[in-house]
Amino acid sequence: MYNDKKVVFSGVQPSGNLTIGNYLGAIKNFSAFSEDYHCFYCVVDMHAITVRQVPAELRRRTYETLALYMACGLDPQKNTLFVQSHVPAHAELGWILDCYTMFGELSRMTQFKDKSQKNADNINAGLFTYPSLMAADILLYQTEMVPVGSDQRQHLELARDIATRFNGIYGDTFVIPEGYTPKDGARIMSLAEPTKKMSKSDANENAVVRILDDKDAIIRKFKRAVTDSDTEIRAGADKAGITNLLTIYSCFTGKTVEEAEREFAGFGYGDFKLAVGEACADALAPVRAEFNRLIADKAYLETVMAEGAEAAYRCARRTMSKVRRKLGFTELKR
Ligand code: AQP
């Protein structure tokens, strides 16, 4: 609990320009919690450096991600919006939790295996211990609920295991968090390889639709989306491309996949793809307009960052003092 409310925490890495996967799987759902929970939404820049980043781009995308949070409806008066590296307790608890996370557990993480393959020349220790830092992000705020896409479920399970292990040794210290994964949109797939997750760091621009892409780019990418040699517009395990497009259409229009199947019965793939592209572009147009307004006001973004970091620190330091005491760290009398 924080300020008499249960806590929600989630984060997004500024590791690329955000995609409709990040939007539909995570950010779009964040504002639903703002009234009933105390929400901490973080730009997790420390996670981003597990893969090499160009410093100027990382800095720019950190501002942009914060602006996107707000453009997607997160009011900084109702949500604590902040940047991970501005609250050093994340790194501190991350190290502590490294010591309560097993090598075997980290070795089983599919994201580590995937990213090691993609970054074979930079398989660094941070990439390996990423889940302990993510556990620290969550546990620091005594989080009850973590809205994430399904790719992060495995990390969340590990965070629960780490918290349970720590509590088992030292007595109740951390709330055990629950995951919240949307019914639809939890795993948006690449438009170029629809059996692979859409990822913001994908080098193939045709594979990803970015939240800030303009209408022409969005429609062009959907027109090029890989489908199949069949002609039927229906969801199914044998139709990854079409299923993905139906899911995207359903998420942006609020219609069910079954309704979308009925709506497009008899359509050719070309017309269907155009309709999906238009639905996506229309839904994102207000987000893009609001983003453009916010990103022009750097001073305001810096105020939001500073106030968010201060509010996050106030909550994090309570957990840290409890953790330090339980571990047997000595206290400095000032
Ligand atoms: N394709 C996706 N479908 C649904 N949800 C997704 N998320 C990511 N991709 C999809 C969710 O977005 C949130 C933020 O993700 P992240 O920035 O922490 O990192 P990620 O999961 O590794 O996302 P990316 O886009 O694949 O980033 P890169 O390319 O840098 O690794 C999370 O809640 C995630 O589940």
CSV table of C-alpha atoms and ligand atoms in Angstrom, one decimal:
chain,number,residue,atom,x,y,z
A,1,MET,CA,0.0,0.0,0.0
A,2,TYR,CA,1.1,3.6,-0.6
A,3,ASN,CA,-0.9,6.6,0.3
A,4,ASP,CA,-3.7,4.1,1.3
A,5,LYS,CA,-3.9,2.7,-2.2
A,6,LYS,CA,-2.6,-0.6,-3.7
A,7,VAL,CA,0.4,-0.1,-5.9
A,8,VAL,CA,0.7,-0.7,-9.7
A,9,PHE,CA,4.2,-0.6,-11.3
A,10,SER,CA,5.3,-1.0,-14.9
A,11,GLY,CA,8.1,0.2,-17.1
A,12,VAL,CA,9.1,0.5,-20.7
A,13,GLN,CA,12.7,0.6,-22.0
A,14,PRO,CA,13.7,3.6,-24.1
A,15,SER,CA,15.6,1.1,-26.3
A,16,GLY,CA,13.9,2.1,-29.6
A,17,ASN,CA,10.9,4.0,-30.9
A,18,LEU,CA,7.9,2.3,-29.3
A,19,THR,CA,5.7,0.0,-31.3
A,20,ILE,CA,2.0,-0.9,-31.3
A,21,GLY,CA,3.1,-4.0,-29.4
A,22,ASN,CA,4.4,-1.9,-26.5
A,23,TYR,CA,1.1,0.2,-26.8
A,24,LEU,CA,-1.4,-2.6,-27.0
A,25,GLY,CA,0.4,-5.0,-24.6
A,26,ALA,CA,1.2,-2.4,-22.0
A,27,ILE,CA,0.9,1.4,-22.1
A,28,LYS,CA,-2.7,1.5,-23.4
A,29,ASN,CA,-3.8,-0.4,-20.3
A,30,PHE,CA,-1.9,1.7,-17.8
A,31,SER,CA,-4.4,4.5,-17.4
A,32,ALA,CA,-7.2,2.1,-16.4
A,33,PHE,CA,-5.4,1.7,-13.0
A,34,SER,CA,-4.9,5.4,-12.3
A,35,GLU,CA,-8.1,6.0,-10.2
A,36,ASP,CA,-8.0,3.0,-7.9
A,37,TYR,CA,-4.3,2.3,-7.5
A,38,HIS,CA,-1.2,4.4,-6.8
A,39,CYS,CA,0.6,3.9,-10.1
A,40,PHE,CA,4.4,4.1,-10.7
A,41,TYR,CA,5.2,4.1,-14.4
A,42,CYS,CA,8.9,4.2,-15.1
A,43,VAL,CA,11.1,4.7,-18.1
A,44,VAL,CA,13.6,1.9,-17.5
A,45,ASP,CA,16.8,3.4,-19.0
A,46,MET,CA,19.0,1.2,-16.9
A,47,HIS,CA,17.5,-1.9,-18.5
A,48,ALA,CA,18.1,-0.3,-21.9
A,49,ILE,CA,21.9,-0.3,-21.5
A,50,THR,CA,22.0,-4.1,-21.3
A,51,VAL,CA,22.1,-3.7,-25.1
A,52,ARG,CA,24.5,-1.0,-26.5
A,53,GLN,CA,22.8,2.3,-27.0
A,54,VAL,CA,23.9,5.5,-28.7
A,55,PRO,CA,24.0,8.0,-25.7
A,56,ALA,CA,22.3,10.9,-27.5
A,57,GLU,CA,19.5,8.6,-28.8
A,58,LEU,CA,19.0,7.1,-25.4
A,59,ARG,CA,18.6,10.6,-23.9
A,60,ARG,CA,16.2,11.6,-26.6
A,61,ARG,CA,14.1,8.5,-26.3
A,62,THR,CA,13.9,8.8,-22.5
A,63,TYR,CA,12.2,12.2,-23.0
A,64,GLU,CA,10.1,10.7,-25.8
A,65,THR,CA,9.0,7.7,-23.8
A,66,LEU,CA,7.9,10.0,-20.9
A,67,ALA,CA,6.0,12.2,-23.3
A,68,LEU,CA,4.4,9.2,-24.9
A,69,TYR,CA,3.2,8.0,-21.5
A,70,MET,CA,1.4,11.3,-21.1
A,71,ALA,CA,0.2,11.3,-24.7
A,72,CYS,CA,-1.4,7.9,-24.1
A,73,GLY,CA,-3.4,9.4,-21.3
A,74,LEU,CA,-1.3,9.2,-18.1
A,75,ASP,CA,-1.8,12.3,-16.1
A,76,PRO,CA,1.4,13.1,-14.0
A,77,GLN,CA,-0.9,14.4,-11.3
A,78,LYS,CA,-2.6,11.0,-10.9
A,79,ASN,CA,0.4,8.8,-11.7
A,80,THR,CA,4.0,8.8,-10.6
A,81,LEU,CA,6.0,9.1,-13.9
A,82,PHE,CA,9.7,8.9,-13.6
A,83,VAL,CA,13.0,7.7,-15.0
A,84,GLN,CA,14.7,4.6,-13.4
A,85,SER,CA,18.2,6.0,-13.2
A,86,HIS,CA,17.0,9.0,-11.3
A,87,VAL,CA,16.2,6.8,-8.3
A,88,PRO,CA,19.4,5.0,-7.3
A,89,ALA,CA,17.5,2.6,-5.0
A,90,HIS,CA,16.7,0.5,-8.2
A,91,ALA,CA,20.4,-0.3,-8.6
A,92,GLU,CA,20.9,-0.8,-4.9
A,93,LEU,CA,18.1,-3.3,-4.5
A,94,GLY,CA,19.0,-4.9,-7.9
A,95,TRP,CA,22.4,-5.8,-6.5
A,96,ILE,CA,20.9,-7.1,-3.3
A,97,LEU,CA,18.4,-9.3,-5.2
A,98,ASP,CA,21.2,-10.6,-7.5
A,99,CYS,CA,22.4,-12.3,-4.3
A,100,TYR,CA,19.0,-14.0,-3.9
A,101,THR,CA,18.6,-15.0,-7.5
A,102,MET,CA,20.0,-18.4,-8.7
A,103,PHE,CA,22.3,-18.7,-11.7
A,104,GLY,CA,20.0,-21.6,-13.0
A,105,GLU,CA,16.9,-19.4,-12.8
A,106,LEU,CA,18.5,-16.7,-14.9
A,107,SER,CA,19.8,-19.2,-17.4
A,108,ARG,CA,16.3,-20.4,-18.1
A,109,MET,CA,15.0,-16.9,-19.1
A,110,THR,CA,13.9,-17.0,-22.8
A,111,GLN,CA,14.6,-13.2,-23.2
A,112,PHE,CA,18.2,-13.8,-22.2
A,113,LYS,CA,18.5,-16.6,-24.7
A,114,ASP,CA,16.9,-14.5,-27.5
A,115,LYS,CA,18.8,-11.3,-26.8
A,116,SER,CA,22.1,-13.3,-26.5
A,117,GLN,CA,21.5,-14.6,-30.0
A,118,LYS,CA,20.7,-11.1,-31.3
A,119,ASN,CA,23.7,-9.5,-29.5
A,120,ALA,CA,26.3,-12.3,-29.8
A,121,ASP,CA,29.2,-9.8,-29.5
A,122,ASN,CA,27.9,-8.3,-26.2
A,123,ILE,CA,26.5,-11.0,-23.9
A,124,ASN,CA,27.1,-8.9,-20.8
A,125,ALA,CA,26.4,-9.7,-17.1
A,126,GLY,CA,23.6,-7.1,-17.1
A,127,LEU,CA,21.8,-8.8,-19.8
A,128,PHE,CA,21.9,-12.0,-17.7
A,129,THR,CA,20.8,-10.3,-14.4
A,130,TYR,CA,18.2,-8.1,-16.1
A,131,PRO,CA,15.4,-10.0,-14.3
A,132,SER,CA,16.8,-9.3,-10.8
A,133,LEU,CA,16.8,-5.6,-11.6
A,134,MET,CA,13.3,-5.9,-12.9
A,135,ALA,CA,12.3,-7.7,-9.6
A,136,ALA,CA,13.9,-4.7,-7.8
A,137,ASP,CA,11.9,-2.2,-9.8
A,138,ILE,CA,8.7,-4.0,-8.8
A,139,LEU,CA,9.4,-4.9,-5.2
A,140,LEU,CA,10.8,-1.5,-4.3
A,141,TYR,CA,7.3,-0.1,-4.4
A,142,GLN,CA,5.5,-3.0,-2.7
A,143,THR,CA,3.7,-3.5,-5.9
A,144,GLU,CA,0.5,-5.5,-6.1
A,145,MET,CA,-0.1,-5.4,-9.8
A,146,VAL,CA,2.2,-5.3,-12.8
A,147,PRO,CA,0.5,-4.7,-16.2
A,148,VAL,CA,2.8,-6.3,-18.9
A,149,GLY,CA,2.7,-8.0,-22.2
A,150,SER,CA,3.0,-11.8,-22.2
A,151,ASP,CA,6.7,-11.7,-23.1
A,152,GLN,CA,7.4,-10.4,-19.6
A,153,ARG,CA,5.4,-13.1,-17.7
A,154,GLN,CA,8.4,-15.2,-17.1
A,155,HIS,CA,10.4,-12.4,-15.6
A,156,LEU,CA,7.4,-11.5,-13.4
A,157,GLU,CA,7.2,-15.1,-12.2
A,158,LEU,CA,10.9,-14.9,-11.2
A,159,ALA,CA,10.3,-11.6,-9.4
A,160,ARG,CA,7.6,-13.5,-7.4
A,161,ASP,CA,10.0,-16.3,-6.6
A,162,ILE,CA,12.7,-13.9,-5.5
A,163,ALA,CA,10.3,-12.1,-3.2
A,164,THR,CA,9.0,-15.3,-1.8
A,165,ARG,CA,12.6,-16.5,-1.2
A,166,PHE,CA,13.6,-13.3,0.5
A,167,ASN,CA,10.4,-13.2,2.7
A,168,GLY,CA,11.1,-16.8,3.6
A,169,ILE,CA,14.5,-16.0,5.0
A,170,TYR,CA,13.9,-12.6,6.6
A,171,GLY,CA,10.1,-12.5,7.3
A,172,ASP,CA,7.6,-10.4,5.4
A,173,THR,CA,9.5,-7.7,3.5
A,174,PHE,CA,8.0,-7.6,0.0
A,175,VAL,CA,4.4,-7.8,-1.3
A,176,ILE,CA,4.2,-10.6,-3.8
A,177,PRO,CA,3.1,-9.0,-7.1
A,178,GLU,CA,0.5,-10.2,-9.5
A,179,GLY,CA,0.7,-9.8,-13.3
A,180,TYR,CA,-2.0,-8.2,-15.4
A,181,THR,CA,-1.9,-9.3,-19.1
A,182,PRO,CA,-4.6,-8.0,-21.4
A,183,LYS,CA,-7.0,-10.5,-22.9
A,184,ASP,CA,-6.1,-9.4,-26.4
A,185,GLY,CA,-3.0,-7.7,-27.5
A,186,ALA,CA,-0.7,-9.4,-25.0
A,187,ARG,CA,1.6,-10.5,-27.8
A,188,ILE,CA,1.5,-8.5,-31.0
A,189,MET,CA,3.6,-10.2,-33.7
A,190,SER,CA,6.1,-8.9,-36.3
A,191,LEU,CA,4.4,-7.9,-39.6
A,192,ALA,CA,7.4,-9.5,-41.5
A,193,GLU,CA,7.7,-12.7,-39.5
A,194,PRO,CA,4.3,-13.2,-37.8
A,195,THR,CA,5.6,-16.1,-35.6
A,196,LYS,CA,8.0,-13.7,-33.9
A,197,LYS,CA,7.1,-11.0,-31.4
A,198,MET,CA,7.0,-7.4,-32.7
A,199,SER,CA,10.1,-5.7,-31.0
A,200,LYS,CA,11.0,-2.0,-31.1
A,201,SER,CA,14.7,-2.9,-31.7
A,202,ASP,CA,13.9,-5.0,-34.8
A,203,ALA,CA,16.2,-3.8,-37.6
A,204,ASN,CA,13.5,-4.5,-40.3
A,205,GLU,CA,11.3,-1.3,-40.3
A,206,ASN,CA,8.6,-3.2,-42.2
A,207,ALA,CA,8.2,-5.6,-39.3
A,208,VAL,CA,7.2,-3.0,-36.8
A,209,VAL,CA,4.5,-0.3,-36.6
A,210,ARG,CA,5.7,2.5,-34.4
A,211,ILE,CA,3.2,4.5,-32.3
A,212,LEU,CA,4.5,7.7,-33.9
A,213,ASP,CA,4.6,6.5,-37.5
A,214,ASP,CA,2.5,8.7,-39.7
A,215,LYS,CA,-0.6,7.5,-41.5
A,216,ASP,CA,1.1,6.8,-44.8
A,217,ALA,CA,3.9,4.8,-43.1
A,218,ILE,CA,1.4,2.8,-41.1
A,219,ILE,CA,-0.7,1.9,-44.1
A,220,ARG,CA,2.4,1.1,-46.2
A,221,LYS,CA,3.6,-1.3,-43.5
A,222,PHE,CA,0.3,-3.1,-43.1
A,223,LYS,CA,0.0,-3.4,-46.9
A,224,ARG,CA,3.3,-5.2,-46.9
A,225,ALA,CA,2.4,-7.5,-43.9
A,226,VAL,CA,3.2,-11.1,-44.5
A,227,THR,CA,0.1,-13.3,-44.6
A,228,ASP,CA,-0.3,-16.7,-46.4
A,229,SER,CA,-1.3,-18.2,-49.7
A,230,ASP,CA,-4.9,-18.8,-48.6
A,231,THR,CA,-7.7,-16.3,-49.1
A,232,GLU,CA,-9.8,-16.7,-46.0
A,233,ILE,CA,-9.8,-14.0,-43.3
A,234,ARG,CA,-10.0,-16.0,-40.1
A,235,ALA,CA,-7.9,-16.5,-36.9
A,236,GLY,CA,-6.2,-19.9,-36.4
A,237,ALA,CA,-2.9,-21.5,-35.5
A,238,ASP,CA,-2.2,-22.1,-39.2
A,239,LYS,CA,-2.7,-18.4,-40.0
A,240,ALA,CA,-0.3,-16.4,-37.9
A,241,GLY,CA,-0.2,-13.3,-40.1
A,242,ILE,CA,-4.0,-13.0,-40.5
A,243,THR,CA,-4.5,-13.8,-36.8
A,244,ASN,CA,-2.1,-11.0,-35.9
A,245,LEU,CA,-3.9,-8.5,-38.1
A,246,LEU,CA,-7.3,-9.5,-36.8
A,247,THR,CA,-6.0,-9.1,-33.2
A,248,ILE,CA,-4.5,-5.6,-34.0
A,249,TYR,CA,-7.8,-4.6,-35.7
A,250,SER,CA,-9.8,-5.9,-32.7
A,251,CYS,CA,-7.6,-4.0,-30.2
A,252,PHE,CA,-7.8,-0.7,-32.1
A,253,THR,CA,-11.6,-0.8,-32.8
A,254,GLY,CA,-12.8,-2.6,-29.6
A,255,LYS,CA,-14.6,-5.2,-31.7
A,256,THR,CA,-14.0,-8.9,-31.0
A,257,VAL,CA,-11.9,-11.0,-33.3
A,258,GLU,CA,-15.1,-13.0,-34.2
A,259,GLU,CA,-16.9,-9.7,-35.1
A,260,ALA,CA,-13.9,-8.7,-37.3
A,261,GLU,CA,-13.9,-12.1,-39.0
A,262,ARG,CA,-17.6,-11.6,-39.8
A,263,GLU,CA,-17.0,-8.0,-41.0
A,264,PHE,CA,-14.3,-9.1,-43.4
A,265,ALA,CA,-15.8,-12.3,-44.7
A,266,GLY,CA,-15.4,-12.3,-48.5
A,267,PHE,CA,-12.9,-9.5,-48.5
A,268,GLY,CA,-9.6,-9.8,-50.3
A,269,TYR,CA,-6.4,-9.6,-48.2
A,270,GLY,CA,-5.4,-6.3,-49.8
A,271,ASP,CA,-8.6,-4.5,-48.7
A,272,PHE,CA,-8.5,-6.2,-45.3
A,273,LYS,CA,-4.9,-5.0,-44.7
A,274,LEU,CA,-5.9,-1.4,-45.7
A,275,ALA,CA,-8.8,-1.4,-43.2
A,276,VAL,CA,-6.4,-2.6,-40.4
A,277,GLY,CA,-3.9,0.1,-41.3
A,278,GLU,CA,-6.6,2.8,-41.3
A,279,ALA,CA,-8.1,1.6,-38.0
A,280,CYS,CA,-4.6,1.7,-36.4
A,281,ALA,CA,-3.6,5.1,-37.9
A,282,ASP,CA,-6.9,6.7,-36.9
A,283,ALA,CA,-6.7,5.4,-33.3
A,284,LEU,CA,-3.1,6.6,-33.0
A,285,ALA,CA,-3.6,10.1,-34.6
A,286,PRO,CA,-4.6,11.8,-31.3
A,287,VAL,CA,-1.7,10.2,-29.4
A,288,ARG,CA,0.7,11.5,-32.1
A,289,ALA,CA,-0.8,15.0,-31.9
A,290,GLU,CA,-0.6,15.1,-28.1
A,291,PHE,CA,3.0,13.7,-28.2
A,292,ASN,CA,4.1,16.5,-30.6
A,293,ARG,CA,2.7,19.1,-28.3
A,294,LEU,CA,4.4,17.6,-25.2
A,295,ILE,CA,7.8,16.9,-26.7
A,296,ALA,CA,8.2,20.6,-27.7
A,297,ASP,CA,8.0,21.5,-24.0
A,298,LYS,CA,11.3,20.1,-22.6
A,299,ALA,CA,11.1,22.2,-19.4
A,300,TYR,CA,7.7,20.7,-18.5
A,301,LEU,CA,9.0,17.2,-19.2
A,302,GLU,CA,11.9,17.9,-16.8
A,303,THR,CA,9.5,19.1,-14.1
A,304,VAL,CA,7.5,15.9,-14.5
A,305,MET,CA,10.7,13.9,-14.3
A,306,ALA,CA,11.9,15.7,-11.2
A,307,GLU,CA,8.6,15.4,-9.3
A,308,GLY,CA,8.2,11.8,-10.3
A,309,ALA,CA,11.7,10.9,-9.1
A,310,GLU,CA,11.1,12.6,-5.8
A,311,ALA,CA,7.8,10.8,-5.3
A,312,ALA,CA,9.3,7.5,-6.3
A,313,TYR,CA,12.2,8.0,-4.0
A,314,ARG,CA,9.9,8.7,-1.0
A,315,CYS,CA,8.3,5.3,-1.5
A,316,ALA,CA,11.4,3.4,-2.4
A,317,ARG,CA,13.4,4.6,0.6
A,318,ARG,CA,10.9,3.0,3.1
A,319,THR,CA,11.5,-0.4,1.4
A,320,MET,CA,15.2,0.1,1.3
A,321,SER,CA,15.5,0.9,5.0
A,322,LYS,CA,13.5,-2.2,5.8
A,323,VAL,CA,15.7,-4.4,3.5
A,324,ARG,CA,18.9,-3.0,4.9
A,325,ARG,CA,17.8,-3.6,8.5
A,326,LYS,CA,16.8,-7.2,7.7
A,327,LEU,CA,20.0,-8.0,5.9
A,328,GLY,CA,22.1,-6.8,8.9
A,329,PHE,CA,23.7,-3.8,7.1
A,330,THR,CA,24.9,-1.2,9.7
A,331,GLU,CA,23.2,2.1,9.9
A,332,LEU,CA,25.2,5.3,9.6
A,333,LYS,CA,24.3,7.7,12.4
A,334,ARG,CA,24.4,11.2,11.0
B,1,AQP,N1,4.9,-7.5,-29.3
B,1,AQP,C1,4.4,-7.1,-28.1
B,1,AQP,N2,3.1,-7.4,-27.8
B,1,AQP,C2,2.6,-7.1,-26.6
B,1,AQP,N3,3.3,-6.5,-25.6
B,1,AQP,C3,4.6,-6.2,-25.9
B,1,AQP,N4,5.5,-5.6,-25.1
B,1,AQP,C4,6.7,-5.6,-25.8
B,1,AQP,N5,6.5,-6.1,-27.0
B,1,AQP,C5,5.2,-6.5,-27.1
B,1,AQP,C6,5.3,-5.1,-23.8
B,1,AQP,O1,5.7,-3.7,-23.8
B,1,AQP,C7,6.2,-3.4,-22.4
B,1,AQP,C8,7.5,-2.7,-22.5
B,1,AQP,O2,8.5,-3.6,-23.1
B,1,AQP,P1,10.0,-3.3,-22.8
B,1,AQP,O3,10.4,-2.0,-23.3
B,1,AQP,O4,10.3,-3.5,-21.3
B,1,AQP,O5,10.8,-4.4,-23.5
B,1,AQP,P2,10.5,-5.7,-24.3
B,1,AQP,O6,9.4,-6.5,-23.7
B,1,AQP,O7,11.8,-6.3,-24.6
B,1,AQP,O8,9.9,-4.9,-25.6
B,1,AQP,P3,10.5,-4.8,-27.1
B,1,AQP,O9,9.7,-3.9,-27.8
B,1,AQP,O10,10.8,-6.2,-27.6
B,1,AQP,O11,11.9,-4.1,-26.8
B,1,AQP,P4,13.4,-4.5,-27.3
B,1,AQP,O12,13.3,-4.6,-28.8
B,1,AQP,O13,14.2,-3.4,-26.8
B,1,AQP,O14,13.7,-5.8,-26.6
B,1,AQP,C9,6.3,-4.7,-21.7
B,1,AQP,O15,5.2,-4.8,-20.8
B,1,AQP,C10,6.2,-5.8,-22.7
B,1,AQP,O16,5.6,-7.0,-22.3
